[in-house]
Coordinates of C-alpha atoms in Angstrom, one line a residue:
M1 CA -16.0 -205.3 -151.4
R2 CA -15.6 -208.2 -149.0
K3 CA -19.1 -208.0 -147.4
N4 CA -20.6 -211.5 -146.8
L5 CA -17.7 -213.1 -148.6
G6 CA -17.9 -216.3 -146.5
L7 CA -21.6 -216.7 -147.2
R8 CA -21.2 -216.1 -150.9
I9 CA -18.4 -218.8 -151.1
G10 CA -20.7 -221.2 -149.2
I11 CA -23.5 -220.6 -151.6
V12 CA -21.3 -221.3 -154.6
V13 CA -19.9 -224.5 -153.0
V14 CA -23.4 -225.8 -152.2
V15 CA -24.5 -225.1 -155.8
I16 CA -21.5 -227.0 -157.2
L17 CA -21.9 -230.0 -154.9
T18 CA -25.6 -230.2 -155.4
S19 CA -25.2 -230.0 -159.2
L20 CA -22.6 -232.8 -159.1
A21 CA -24.9 -234.9 -156.9
Y22 CA -27.8 -234.6 -159.3
L23 CA -25.5 -235.6 -162.2
D24 CA -24.5 -238.8 -160.3
V25 CA -20.8 -237.8 -160.4
H26 CA -20.3 -239.7 -157.1
I27 CA -21.5 -242.9 -158.9
M28 CA -19.1 -242.2 -161.8
V29 CA -16.2 -241.8 -159.4
A30 CA -17.1 -245.0 -157.5
R31 CA -17.3 -247.0 -160.7
L32 CA -13.9 -245.5 -161.7
F33 CA -12.3 -247.0 -158.6
G34 CA -13.9 -250.4 -159.1
Y35 CA -16.9 -250.1 -156.8
N36 CA -20.0 -252.0 -157.9
Q37 CA -22.5 -249.2 -158.6
P38 CA -25.4 -248.9 -161.0
A39 CA -24.7 -247.1 -164.3
P40 CA -25.5 -243.4 -163.9
T41 CA -28.4 -242.1 -166.0
P42 CA -29.0 -238.6 -164.7
I43 CA -30.5 -237.1 -167.9
N44 CA -33.2 -238.6 -170.0
L45 CA -32.6 -238.6 -173.7
G46 CA -35.3 -237.7 -176.2
L47 CA -36.6 -239.6 -179.1
D48 CA -34.2 -238.1 -181.6
L49 CA -31.2 -239.0 -179.4
Q50 CA -31.9 -242.5 -178.3
G51 CA -34.3 -243.7 -181.0
G52 CA -37.9 -244.8 -180.6
I53 CA -41.4 -244.2 -182.0
H54 CA -43.3 -241.0 -182.7
L55 CA -47.1 -241.4 -183.2
V56 CA -49.9 -239.0 -183.8
L57 CA -53.2 -240.6 -183.1
G58 CA -56.6 -239.4 -184.3
V59 CA -59.5 -240.2 -181.9
D60 CA -62.8 -241.0 -183.7
V61 CA -64.9 -238.9 -181.4
D62 CA -68.0 -239.4 -183.5
K63 CA -67.9 -243.1 -182.6
A64 CA -67.9 -242.2 -179.0
V65 CA -71.0 -240.1 -179.5
E66 CA -72.7 -243.1 -181.3
A67 CA -71.7 -245.5 -178.5
Q68 CA -73.2 -243.1 -175.9
V69 CA -76.5 -242.9 -177.9
E70 CA -76.6 -246.7 -178.1
R71 CA -76.2 -247.0 -174.4
A72 CA -78.8 -244.3 -173.8
G73 CA -81.2 -246.4 -176.0
D74 CA -80.6 -249.4 -173.7
S75 CA -81.4 -247.2 -170.7
V76 CA -84.6 -245.9 -172.3
R77 CA -85.7 -249.4 -173.0
A78 CA -85.0 -250.5 -169.5
E79 CA -86.9 -247.6 -167.9
L80 CA -89.9 -248.1 -170.2
E81 CA -90.1 -251.8 -169.4
K82 CA -89.7 -251.0 -165.7
K83 CA -92.9 -248.9 -166.0
G84 CA -94.7 -251.7 -167.8
I85 CA -94.6 -249.9 -171.2
G86 CA -94.1 -252.2 -174.2
V87 CA -91.4 -251.2 -176.7
A88 CA -91.7 -252.3 -180.3
K89 CA -88.2 -251.0 -181.4
I90 CA -85.5 -248.6 -180.4
E91 CA -82.8 -247.8 -183.0
R92 CA -80.2 -245.2 -183.5
R93 CA -80.6 -243.0 -186.6
G94 CA -77.4 -241.1 -187.5
P95 CA -74.8 -240.4 -184.9
T96 CA -77.0 -238.4 -182.5
E97 CA -80.7 -239.5 -182.9
L98 CA -82.7 -242.2 -181.2
V99 CA -86.0 -243.5 -182.7
V100 CA -88.3 -245.0 -180.2
R101 CA -91.5 -247.0 -181.3
L102 CA -93.9 -248.0 -178.5
A103 CA -95.7 -251.3 -178.8
S104 CA -99.0 -249.5 -178.1
P105 CA -99.8 -245.8 -178.7
Q106 CA -102.1 -245.9 -175.6
T107 CA -99.0 -245.8 -173.4
W108 CA -97.9 -242.6 -174.9
N109 CA -98.7 -240.4 -171.9
D110 CA -97.0 -242.8 -169.5
A111 CA -93.8 -242.8 -171.6
Q112 CA -93.4 -239.0 -171.6
S113 CA -92.0 -239.0 -168.1
V114 CA -89.2 -241.4 -169.2
F115 CA -88.4 -239.2 -172.2
R116 CA -88.3 -236.1 -170.0
D117 CA -85.9 -237.7 -167.6
M118 CA -83.4 -238.3 -170.4
A119 CA -81.7 -235.0 -169.8
I120 CA -79.1 -235.4 -172.5
F121 CA -81.8 -235.6 -175.2
E122 CA -84.4 -233.3 -176.5
T123 CA -87.5 -234.3 -178.5
K124 CA -87.1 -233.7 -182.2
E125 CA -90.2 -235.4 -183.6
A126 CA -93.3 -236.8 -181.8
D127 CA -96.1 -238.8 -183.4
Q128 CA -98.6 -239.8 -180.7
G129 CA -100.9 -241.7 -183.1
A130 CA -98.1 -243.9 -184.2
G131 CA -96.4 -244.1 -180.8
R132 CA -93.2 -242.9 -182.3
V133 CA -90.8 -240.3 -180.9
V134 CA -87.4 -239.1 -182.2
L135 CA -84.9 -238.0 -179.5
T136 CA -81.8 -236.0 -180.5
L137 CA -78.6 -235.5 -178.4
R138 CA -78.2 -231.9 -177.2
P139 CA -75.2 -230.2 -178.9
R140 CA -73.5 -229.4 -175.6
E141 CA -73.8 -233.0 -174.5
A142 CA -72.3 -234.2 -177.8
A143 CA -69.4 -231.7 -177.3
A144 CA -68.9 -232.9 -173.7
I145 CA -68.8 -236.6 -174.9
K146 CA -66.2 -235.8 -177.5
D147 CA -64.0 -234.0 -175.1
L148 CA -64.3 -236.7 -172.5
A149 CA -63.5 -239.4 -175.1
V150 CA -60.1 -237.7 -175.9
R151 CA -59.3 -237.2 -172.2
Q152 CA -60.2 -240.8 -171.3
G153 CA -58.3 -242.0 -174.4
L154 CA -55.2 -240.1 -173.2
E155 CA -55.4 -241.6 -169.8
T156 CA -56.0 -245.2 -171.1
I157 CA -53.1 -245.0 -173.5
R158 CA -50.9 -243.6 -170.7
N159 CA -51.9 -246.6 -168.5
R160 CA -51.1 -249.1 -171.2
V161 CA -47.7 -247.5 -171.9
D162 CA -46.8 -247.5 -168.2
Q163 CA -47.6 -251.2 -168.0
F164 CA -45.6 -251.8 -171.2
G165 CA -42.5 -250.5 -169.3
V166 CA -41.4 -247.6 -171.5
A167 CA -39.0 -245.2 -169.7
E168 CA -40.0 -241.5 -169.9
P169 CA -42.7 -241.6 -172.5
S170 CA -44.4 -238.4 -173.7
I171 CA -48.1 -238.6 -174.1
Q172 CA -50.1 -235.5 -174.6
Q173 CA -53.2 -234.1 -176.3
Q174 CA -52.6 -232.2 -179.5
G175 CA -55.5 -230.1 -180.8
E176 CA -59.1 -231.1 -180.2
N177 CA -59.0 -234.8 -181.1
R178 CA -55.4 -235.9 -181.5
I179 CA -53.0 -237.6 -179.1
L180 CA -49.2 -237.3 -179.5
V181 CA -47.3 -240.4 -178.3
Q182 CA -43.5 -240.6 -178.1
L183 CA -41.9 -243.8 -176.9
P184 CA -38.1 -243.5 -176.5
G185 CA -36.2 -246.7 -176.8
V186 CA -39.0 -248.8 -178.4
Q187 CA -37.9 -250.5 -181.6
D188 CA -40.9 -252.6 -182.4
P189 CA -43.4 -250.1 -184.0
E190 CA -46.0 -252.7 -185.0
R191 CA -46.3 -254.1 -181.5
A192 CA -46.4 -250.6 -180.0
K193 CA -49.1 -249.5 -182.4
A194 CA -51.2 -252.7 -181.7
L195 CA -50.9 -252.1 -178.0
I196 CA -51.8 -248.4 -178.1
G197 CA -54.4 -248.5 -180.9
K198 CA -56.4 -251.6 -179.8
T199 CA -59.9 -250.4 -178.7
A200 CA -60.0 -253.5 -176.3
L201 CA -63.8 -253.5 -176.1
L202 CA -64.5 -256.8 -174.3
E203 CA -68.1 -258.1 -174.5
F204 CA -69.8 -261.3 -173.4
K205 CA -72.8 -262.4 -175.5
L206 CA -74.9 -265.5 -175.9
L207 CA -75.0 -267.4 -179.2
D208 CA -78.5 -267.8 -180.7
D209 CA -79.0 -271.5 -180.8
R210 CA -82.3 -271.4 -182.6
M211 CA -80.6 -271.1 -186.0
D212 CA -77.1 -271.7 -187.3
A213 CA -75.1 -268.8 -188.8
E214 CA -75.1 -270.2 -192.3
T215 CA -78.9 -270.4 -192.4
A216 CA -79.1 -266.9 -191.0
L217 CA -76.8 -265.6 -193.7
R218 CA -79.0 -267.2 -196.4
S219 CA -82.5 -266.5 -195.1
G220 CA -81.9 -263.3 -193.1
I221 CA -80.7 -262.4 -189.6
P222 CA -83.4 -262.5 -186.9
E223 CA -84.3 -259.4 -185.1
G224 CA -82.0 -258.8 -182.1
D225 CA -79.2 -260.9 -183.5
E226 CA -76.0 -260.2 -185.5
I227 CA -73.3 -262.2 -187.3
L228 CA -69.8 -262.0 -185.8
Y229 CA -66.8 -264.0 -186.9
Q230 CA -64.0 -265.9 -185.3
R231 CA -60.6 -265.8 -187.0
R232 CA -58.6 -269.1 -187.1
V233 CA -55.2 -269.6 -188.6
D234 CA -54.1 -273.0 -189.8
K235 CA -50.8 -273.7 -188.1
E236 CA -49.4 -275.6 -191.1
T237 CA -50.6 -273.5 -194.1
K238 CA -50.8 -270.2 -192.1
Q239 CA -54.1 -269.5 -194.0
E240 CA -56.8 -267.6 -192.1
R241 CA -60.4 -268.5 -192.3
K242 CA -63.4 -266.8 -190.7
I243 CA -66.1 -268.8 -188.9
P244 CA -69.5 -267.1 -188.6
Y245 CA -71.6 -267.1 -185.5
L246 CA -75.1 -266.0 -184.9
V247 CA -74.9 -263.9 -181.7
Q248 CA -77.5 -262.1 -179.7
K249 CA -76.9 -258.3 -179.7
K250 CA -77.6 -258.0 -176.0
V251 CA -74.4 -257.4 -174.1
L252 CA -74.4 -259.3 -170.8
L253 CA -70.9 -258.4 -169.5
T254 CA -68.2 -256.0 -170.6
G255 CA -64.6 -255.2 -169.8
R256 CA -65.8 -252.7 -167.2
D257 CA -66.8 -255.6 -165.1
L258 CA -63.2 -256.9 -164.9
A259 CA -61.0 -256.6 -161.8
T260 CA -57.8 -257.8 -163.4
A261 CA -56.4 -259.8 -166.3
R262 CA -53.2 -261.9 -166.5
V263 CA -51.4 -264.4 -168.7
S264 CA -51.5 -268.1 -167.9
I265 CA -50.3 -271.2 -169.6
D266 CA -52.6 -274.1 -170.6
Q267 CA -51.2 -277.2 -169.0
N268 CA -52.4 -279.5 -171.8
T269 CA -51.3 -277.5 -174.9
S270 CA -48.6 -275.3 -173.3
E271 CA -50.2 -272.3 -175.1
P272 CA -50.7 -269.0 -173.4
Y273 CA -54.1 -267.6 -172.7
V274 CA -55.6 -264.7 -170.8
S275 CA -57.3 -265.3 -167.5
V276 CA -59.7 -262.6 -166.4
D277 CA -61.2 -262.0 -162.9
F278 CA -64.4 -260.1 -162.5
N279 CA -65.1 -257.5 -159.9
A280 CA -67.7 -258.1 -157.2
A281 CA -70.7 -257.0 -159.3
G282 CA -69.3 -258.7 -162.4
A283 CA -68.7 -262.0 -160.6
K284 CA -72.3 -262.0 -159.4
A285 CA -73.6 -261.2 -162.9
F286 CA -71.4 -263.9 -164.4
A287 CA -72.6 -266.5 -161.8
D288 CA -76.2 -265.6 -162.6
L289 CA -75.5 -265.7 -166.3
T290 CA -73.9 -269.1 -166.2
D291 CA -76.6 -270.5 -163.8
A292 CA -79.4 -269.4 -166.1
N293 CA -77.8 -270.6 -169.4
V294 CA -76.3 -274.0 -168.7
G295 CA -75.8 -275.9 -172.0
R296 CA -75.7 -272.7 -174.1
R297 CA -72.6 -271.2 -175.7
L298 CA -71.2 -267.9 -174.5
A299 CA -69.2 -265.8 -177.0
I300 CA -66.2 -263.9 -175.7
I301 CA -65.8 -260.9 -178.1
L302 CA -62.9 -258.5 -178.3
D303 CA -63.3 -255.5 -180.7
G304 CA -66.1 -257.2 -182.6
N305 CA -64.1 -260.5 -183.1
I306 CA -65.1 -263.7 -181.4
H307 CA -62.0 -265.2 -179.6
S308 CA -63.8 -268.2 -178.2
A309 CA -67.4 -269.4 -177.7
P310 CA -67.3 -272.1 -174.9
Q311 CA -70.3 -274.1 -173.8
I312 CA -71.5 -273.3 -170.3
R313 CA -71.4 -276.6 -168.5
E314 CA -72.3 -275.4 -165.0
R315 CA -72.8 -272.4 -162.8
I316 CA -69.4 -270.6 -162.3
P317 CA -69.4 -268.8 -159.0
S318 CA -65.7 -268.0 -159.0
G319 CA -66.0 -265.0 -161.2
R320 CA -63.2 -266.1 -163.5
A321 CA -63.1 -266.7 -167.2
Q322 CA -60.5 -267.6 -169.9
I323 CA -59.8 -265.9 -173.3
T324 CA -58.1 -268.3 -175.7
G325 CA -57.3 -267.9 -179.3
G326 CA -53.9 -269.3 -180.2
F327 CA -52.0 -266.4 -178.8
T328 CA -48.2 -265.9 -178.9
S329 CA -46.6 -264.9 -175.6
D330 CA -46.3 -261.3 -176.6
E331 CA -49.9 -261.2 -177.9
A332 CA -51.3 -262.6 -174.6
T333 CA -49.2 -260.2 -172.6
D334 CA -50.4 -257.2 -174.6
L335 CA -54.0 -258.3 -174.4
A336 CA -53.7 -258.6 -170.6
I337 CA -52.2 -255.1 -170.5
V338 CA -55.0 -253.5 -172.5
L339 CA -57.7 -255.3 -170.6
R340 CA -56.2 -254.1 -167.3
A341 CA -55.9 -250.5 -168.6
G342 CA -59.4 -250.5 -169.9
A343 CA -61.0 -250.0 -173.3
L344 CA -60.6 -246.9 -175.3
P345 CA -63.8 -244.8 -175.3
A346 CA -63.4 -244.4 -179.1
P347 CA -61.4 -246.0 -181.9
V348 CA -58.1 -244.4 -182.7
Q349 CA -56.1 -244.4 -186.0
V350 CA -52.5 -243.6 -186.7
L351 CA -52.3 -240.3 -188.6
E352 CA -48.5 -239.9 -188.4
E353 CA -45.7 -242.3 -187.6
R354 CA -41.9 -241.9 -187.4
T355 CA -39.4 -244.4 -186.2
V356 CA -35.9 -243.2 -185.2
G357 CA -33.3 -246.0 -185.1
P358 CA -30.8 -246.3 -182.3
S359 CA -27.9 -245.8 -184.7
L360 CA -29.4 -242.5 -186.0
G361 CA -29.9 -241.4 -182.4
A362 CA -26.3 -242.2 -181.5
D363 CA -25.1 -240.3 -184.5
S364 CA -27.2 -237.3 -183.4
I365 CA -25.6 -237.5 -180.0
R366 CA -22.1 -237.5 -181.5
K367 CA -22.8 -234.6 -183.7
G368 CA -24.5 -232.7 -180.9
L369 CA -21.6 -233.2 -178.6
R370 CA -19.1 -232.2 -181.2
S371 CA -21.0 -229.0 -182.0
T372 CA -21.3 -228.2 -178.3
L373 CA -17.6 -228.8 -177.6
A374 CA -16.5 -226.8 -180.7
A375 CA -18.7 -223.9 -179.6
A376 CA -17.4 -224.1 -176.0
L377 CA -13.7 -224.4 -177.1
A378 CA -14.0 -221.4 -179.5
V379 CA -15.6 -219.3 -176.8
V380 CA -13.0 -220.3 -174.2
L381 CA -10.1 -219.4 -176.5
F382 CA -11.6 -216.1 -177.5
M383 CA -12.2 -215.1 -173.9
L384 CA -8.7 -216.1 -172.9
L385 CA -7.0 -214.2 -175.7
Y386 CA -9.2 -211.1 -175.6
Y387 CA -9.7 -210.6 -171.8
R388 CA -6.8 -212.6 -170.4
L389 CA -7.3 -213.3 -166.6
S390 CA -10.8 -211.9 -166.7
G391 CA -11.5 -214.2 -169.6
L392 CA -10.3 -217.2 -167.6
I393 CA -12.7 -216.2 -164.9
A394 CA -15.5 -216.0 -167.5
D395 CA -14.5 -219.5 -168.7
F396 CA -14.9 -220.9 -165.2
A397 CA -18.3 -219.2 -165.0
L398 CA -19.3 -220.8 -168.3
A399 CA -18.3 -224.3 -167.0
L400 CA -20.4 -223.7 -163.9
N401 CA -23.3 -222.5 -166.1
L402 CA -23.2 -225.7 -168.0
L403 CA -23.0 -227.7 -164.8
I404 CA -26.0 -226.0 -163.3
L405 CA -28.0 -226.4 -166.6
M406 CA -27.4 -230.1 -166.8
A407 CA -28.1 -230.6 -163.0
V408 CA -31.4 -228.7 -163.3
M409 CA -32.5 -230.9 -166.2
A410 CA -31.5 -234.0 -164.3
G411 CA -33.3 -232.8 -161.1
F412 CA -36.5 -232.1 -162.9
H413 CA -36.3 -235.2 -165.0
A414 CA -36.3 -233.1 -168.2
T415 CA -35.6 -234.8 -171.5
L416 CA -32.7 -233.7 -173.6
T417 CA -33.5 -233.5 -177.3
L418 CA -31.5 -232.5 -180.4
P419 CA -33.0 -229.0 -180.4
G420 CA -32.2 -228.9 -176.7
I421 CA -28.5 -229.3 -177.5
A422 CA -29.0 -226.3 -179.9
G423 CA -30.3 -224.5 -176.8
V424 CA -27.2 -225.4 -174.9
V425 CA -25.0 -224.0 -177.7
L426 CA -27.0 -220.8 -177.7
T427 CA -26.7 -220.6 -173.9
I428 CA -22.9 -220.8 -174.2
G429 CA -22.9 -217.7 -176.4
M430 CA -25.3 -215.8 -174.2
A431 CA -23.5 -216.7 -171.0
V432 CA -20.2 -215.2 -172.2
D433 CA -22.1 -212.3 -173.7
T434 CA -23.2 -211.3 -170.2
N435 CA -19.5 -211.3 -169.1
I436 CA -18.5 -209.3 -172.1
L437 CA -21.0 -206.6 -171.3
I438 CA -19.6 -206.4 -167.7
F439 CA -15.9 -206.5 -168.9
E440 CA -16.4 -203.8 -171.5
R441 CA -18.1 -201.6 -168.9
I442 CA -15.1 -202.1 -166.6
R443 CA -12.8 -201.2 -169.4
E444 CA -14.8 -198.0 -170.1
E445 CA -14.6 -197.1 -166.4
L446 CA -10.8 -197.6 -166.4
R447 CA -10.5 -195.4 -169.5
L448 CA -12.3 -192.7 -167.6
G449 CA -9.6 -192.7 -165.0
K450 CA -11.3 -194.6 -162.2
P451 CA -9.1 -196.8 -160.0
P452 CA -9.4 -200.6 -160.5
R453 CA -11.6 -201.3 -157.5
A454 CA -14.0 -198.5 -158.3
A455 CA -14.0 -199.6 -162.0
I456 CA -15.0 -203.2 -160.9
D457 CA -17.8 -201.9 -158.7
A458 CA -19.1 -199.5 -161.4
G459 CA -18.8 -202.1 -164.2
F460 CA -20.9 -204.7 -162.4
S461 CA -23.5 -202.2 -161.2
R462 CA -24.0 -200.2 -164.4
A463 CA -24.1 -203.2 -166.7
L464 CA -26.8 -204.9 -164.6
R465 CA -29.7 -203.0 -166.1
T466 CA -28.6 -203.8 -169.6
V467 CA -28.0 -207.4 -168.8
I468 CA -31.4 -207.8 -167.1
D469 CA -33.2 -206.1 -170.1
T470 CA -31.6 -208.4 -172.6
H471 CA -32.1 -211.5 -170.6
M472 CA -35.8 -210.7 -169.8
T473 CA -36.7 -210.5 -173.5
V474 CA -35.1 -213.9 -174.1
L475 CA -36.8 -215.4 -171.0
V476 CA -40.2 -214.1 -172.1
S477 CA -39.7 -215.7 -175.5
A478 CA -38.6 -219.0 -173.9
L479 CA -41.6 -219.0 -171.6
I480 CA -43.9 -218.5 -174.6
L481 CA -42.3 -221.4 -176.5
M482 CA -42.4 -223.6 -173.3
N483 CA -46.2 -223.1 -172.8
W484 CA -47.4 -223.2 -176.4
G485 CA -44.7 -225.0 -178.2
T486 CA -44.6 -228.8 -178.7
G487 CA -42.0 -231.5 -179.2
P488 CA -38.6 -230.1 -180.5
V489 CA -39.6 -226.5 -179.9
K490 CA -40.4 -227.1 -176.3
G491 CA -37.1 -229.0 -175.7
F492 CA -35.2 -226.0 -177.1
A493 CA -37.2 -223.6 -174.9
V494 CA -36.5 -225.5 -171.7
T495 CA -32.8 -225.6 -172.1
L496 CA -32.7 -222.0 -173.2
F497 CA -34.7 -220.8 -170.2
T498 CA -32.7 -222.8 -167.8
G499 CA -29.4 -221.7 -169.3
I500 CA -30.3 -218.0 -169.2
C501 CA -31.3 -218.2 -165.6
A502 CA -28.0 -220.0 -164.8
S503 CA -26.0 -217.3 -166.7
L504 CA -27.4 -214.5 -164.6
F505 CA -26.3 -216.4 -161.5
T506 CA -22.8 -217.2 -162.7
A507 CA -22.1 -213.8 -164.2
Y508 CA -23.3 -211.7 -161.3
F509 CA -22.7 -214.0 -158.4
F510 CA -19.8 -216.3 -159.3
T511 CA -17.8 -214.0 -161.5
R512 CA -18.1 -211.1 -159.0
L513 CA -17.1 -213.4 -156.2
I514 CA -13.9 -214.4 -158.0
F515 CA -13.1 -210.7 -158.8
D516 CA -13.6 -209.9 -155.1
L517 CA -11.3 -212.8 -154.0
I518 CA -8.5 -211.7 -156.4
Y519 CA -8.7 -207.9 -156.3
M520 CA -10.6 -206.7 -153.3
G521 CA -8.3 -208.5 -150.9
Q522 CA -5.2 -206.5 -152.1
R523 CA -4.3 -203.3 -150.2
R524 CA -3.4 -201.6 -153.5
V525 CA -4.5 -202.7 -156.9
E526 CA -2.4 -201.3 -159.7
S527 CA -4.1 -202.9 -162.7
I528 CA -6.7 -205.4 -163.8
S529 CA -6.0 -208.2 -166.3
I530 CA -8.9 -207.4 -168.6

């Protein structure tokens, strides 16, 4: 049947040329002839093939709830003071409760409107005589905070990794409070863990100059203050010592007030430091802060550790500050990255860690290629010996199948993994299996006495239903694995799904086209090489 033969040839040619283009074959040819072209990298290799780091992080969502309750406590205090209601004490009790003590029980009725406006809380205990109320976080609000903490953590880690410059990272949520991070090509796990896992909570607080830290440690820390430490390492002995500071608990500025952060070099010491610029609101608050506290010391705190505590000498209207601390170049760069990306909403800890070296990845590639080539060679020889010319046609269809499979993966920027190579090997077998079904059906039609042309038509048409049934079951399985599988399972499913779709095209479009070109153009066909 020569119907639409020209159109069918055109479609096959377009598919082949498009596939070659996606695989950067033109670049390979240009480089072969000495033209200066960038190295082709059409297909991304997974962690198990090029090496890298696999991390599973656990998000401490309870800490996110506690932080939200603490911030809500500050809001309650601010609203009460705005209404002229004195507050004796506000403290968090447990992860979800807030205990409020009014300075005077006579202001109880006026305070109730503030408590009612705090929609995320409900009243658990109320003692009007003592001016004491216990607010507890609503369960649905706690669940929402936990979910948001994981999603924000995912986005923050993704921003940090993007600025770190990792090609084709995989960052996704795993379960309710876990984050899976795969960084191909990264060979410094400690630096990567530090970059990803740093909470990066930047705070600016004033030192309490009424008492020194040593006295506070001996006689008791004043209400509203806390002791924080600055770590210093002796450059000669490399010994670390902690210097205590008495710091006011009130947070004056945070990392949320930053516009950007970058690495600069101190002209006097040649040491790197991090320069931060505040946004418009932060710059105004910083100017007011420095104007009102000239002569006092301002602690710059990162994740509970004081990095520096410079003295405010004058009002600073520029909205710019410096974070020093004896950083190395990498440490300063990583700190600038995490400050630009933002703080994690909750601490994370490494639950699982695997590092794949580049040599192991290269060995996996060699073994994968050998197994694929061995499978392809065995199939090609079998088809040639058993089906002769028809087997040769099937071998060309197999080559086109693999070409389309690799081109689709390159076009969609899919990542090839070791299980993905297993999917390719399985695709090879299933691709020729489709041709075997068709060829056996043609043989059966010939044994029934049909002429060659009629046998070809009947073989392709009657095998179609069986082929579709078998392929659909595999496609459904692959789709399930793609949607609900993770990591290696998903890589296997992607290559299997793509390969099965390609085999349907090559078997029923390409193979039939070649049969039509060879046999349907002859006036009289005596036999078929099958």
